[in-house]
mmCIF file of C-alpha atoms in Angstrom:
data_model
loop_
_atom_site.group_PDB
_atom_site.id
_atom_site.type_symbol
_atom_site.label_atom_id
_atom_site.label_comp_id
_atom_site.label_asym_id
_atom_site.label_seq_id
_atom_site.Cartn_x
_atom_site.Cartn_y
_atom_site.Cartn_z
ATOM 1 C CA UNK T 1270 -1.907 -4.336 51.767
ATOM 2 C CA UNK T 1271 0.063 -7.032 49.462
ATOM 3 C CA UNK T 1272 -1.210 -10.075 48.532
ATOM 4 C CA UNK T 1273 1.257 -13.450 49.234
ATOM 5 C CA UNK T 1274 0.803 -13.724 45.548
ATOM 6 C CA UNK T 1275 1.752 -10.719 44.897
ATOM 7 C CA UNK T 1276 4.316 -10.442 47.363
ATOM 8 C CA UNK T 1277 6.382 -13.614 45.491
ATOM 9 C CA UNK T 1278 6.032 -12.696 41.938
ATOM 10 C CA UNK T 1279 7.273 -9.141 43.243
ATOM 11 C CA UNK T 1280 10.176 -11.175 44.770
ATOM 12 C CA UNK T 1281 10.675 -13.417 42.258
ATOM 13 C CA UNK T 1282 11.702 -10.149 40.022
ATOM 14 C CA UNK T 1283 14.468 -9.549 42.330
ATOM 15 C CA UNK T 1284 15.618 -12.947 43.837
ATOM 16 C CA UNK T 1285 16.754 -16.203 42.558
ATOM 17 C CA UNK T 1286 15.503 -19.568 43.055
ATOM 18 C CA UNK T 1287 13.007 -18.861 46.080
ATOM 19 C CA UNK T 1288 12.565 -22.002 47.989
ATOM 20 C CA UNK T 1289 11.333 -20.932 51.437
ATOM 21 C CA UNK T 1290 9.065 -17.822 52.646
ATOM 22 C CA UNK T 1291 8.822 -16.378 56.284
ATOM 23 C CA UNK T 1292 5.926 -14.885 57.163
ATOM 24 C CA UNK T 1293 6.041 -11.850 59.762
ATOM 25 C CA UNK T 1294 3.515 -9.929 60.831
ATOM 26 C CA UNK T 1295 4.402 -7.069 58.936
ATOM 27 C CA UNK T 1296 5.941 -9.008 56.104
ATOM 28 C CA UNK T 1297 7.353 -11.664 53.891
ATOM 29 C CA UNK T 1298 10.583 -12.881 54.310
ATOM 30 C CA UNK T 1299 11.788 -14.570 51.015
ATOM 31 C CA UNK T 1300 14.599 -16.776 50.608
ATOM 32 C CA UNK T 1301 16.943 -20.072 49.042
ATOM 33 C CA UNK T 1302 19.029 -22.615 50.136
ATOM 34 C CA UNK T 1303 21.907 -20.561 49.273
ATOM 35 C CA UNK T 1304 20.813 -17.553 51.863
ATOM 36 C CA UNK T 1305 20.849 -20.790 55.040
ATOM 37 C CA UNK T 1306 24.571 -21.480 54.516
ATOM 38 C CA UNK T 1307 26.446 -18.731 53.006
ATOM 39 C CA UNK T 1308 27.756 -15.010 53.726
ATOM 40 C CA UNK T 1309 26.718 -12.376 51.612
ATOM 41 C CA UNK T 1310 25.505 -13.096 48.240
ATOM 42 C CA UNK T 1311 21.716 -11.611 47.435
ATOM 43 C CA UNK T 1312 20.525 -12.072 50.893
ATOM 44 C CA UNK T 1313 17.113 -12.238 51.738
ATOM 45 C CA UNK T 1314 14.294 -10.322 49.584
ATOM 46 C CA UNK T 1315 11.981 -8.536 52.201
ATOM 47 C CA UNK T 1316 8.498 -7.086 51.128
ATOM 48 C CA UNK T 1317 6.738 -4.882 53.148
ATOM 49 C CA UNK T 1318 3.188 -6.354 53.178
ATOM 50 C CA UNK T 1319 1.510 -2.565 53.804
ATOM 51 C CA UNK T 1320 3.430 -1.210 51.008
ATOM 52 C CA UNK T 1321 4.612 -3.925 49.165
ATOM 53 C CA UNK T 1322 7.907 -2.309 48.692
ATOM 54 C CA UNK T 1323 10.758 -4.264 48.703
ATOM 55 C CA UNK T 1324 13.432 -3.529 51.518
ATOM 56 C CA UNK T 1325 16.757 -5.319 52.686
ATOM 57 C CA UNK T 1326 16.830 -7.357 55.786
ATOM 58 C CA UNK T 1327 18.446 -4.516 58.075
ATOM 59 C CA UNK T 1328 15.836 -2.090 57.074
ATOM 60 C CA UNK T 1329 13.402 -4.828 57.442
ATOM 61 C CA UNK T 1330 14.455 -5.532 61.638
ATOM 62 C CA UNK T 1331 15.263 -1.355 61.743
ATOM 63 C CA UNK T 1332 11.766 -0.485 60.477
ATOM 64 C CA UNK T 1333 9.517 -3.049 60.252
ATOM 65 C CA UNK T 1334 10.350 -6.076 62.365
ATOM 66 C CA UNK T 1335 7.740 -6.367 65.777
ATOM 67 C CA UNK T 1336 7.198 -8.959 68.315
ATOM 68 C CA UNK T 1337 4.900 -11.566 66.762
ATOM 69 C CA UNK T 1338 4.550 -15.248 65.700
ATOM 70 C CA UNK T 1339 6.257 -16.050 62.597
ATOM 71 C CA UNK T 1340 5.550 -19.101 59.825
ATOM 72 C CA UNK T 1341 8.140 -20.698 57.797
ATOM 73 C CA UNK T 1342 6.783 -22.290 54.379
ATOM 74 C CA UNK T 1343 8.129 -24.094 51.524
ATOM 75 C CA UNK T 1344 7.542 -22.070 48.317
ATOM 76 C CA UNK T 1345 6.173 -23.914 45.476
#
């Protein structure tokens, strides 16, 4: 099981300027300003907090995604 720590400097290698983090039961959503108001781009930076791996969002809500409260943070 991954760490939040862990989780962002894994996400950090992949994604630019993180500003905001959801946090799923199943794992952490990463992304920036740029990912609220645009279309395509890098998208959001999913990691899988039993694995840690890193997945995109559509094999994120395809294989990972459950009913469950979520929390949005600011990422510092």
């Amino acid at each position: 099981m991954i760490k939040y720590e862990e989780a962002l400097k894994k996400a950090k290698s992949l994604k630019r300027n993180i500003t905001k983090c959801v946090e799923t039961p199943t794992a952490y959503l990463f992304k920036n300003e740029d990912d609220e108001n645009s279309i395509g781009g890098e998208g959001i930076c999913c990691i899988v907090k039993e694995t840690g791996r890193a997945v995109d969002l559509t094999t994120y809500y395809d294989s990972y995604a459950r009913p469950g409260e979520c929390s949005e943070f600011d990422v510092q």
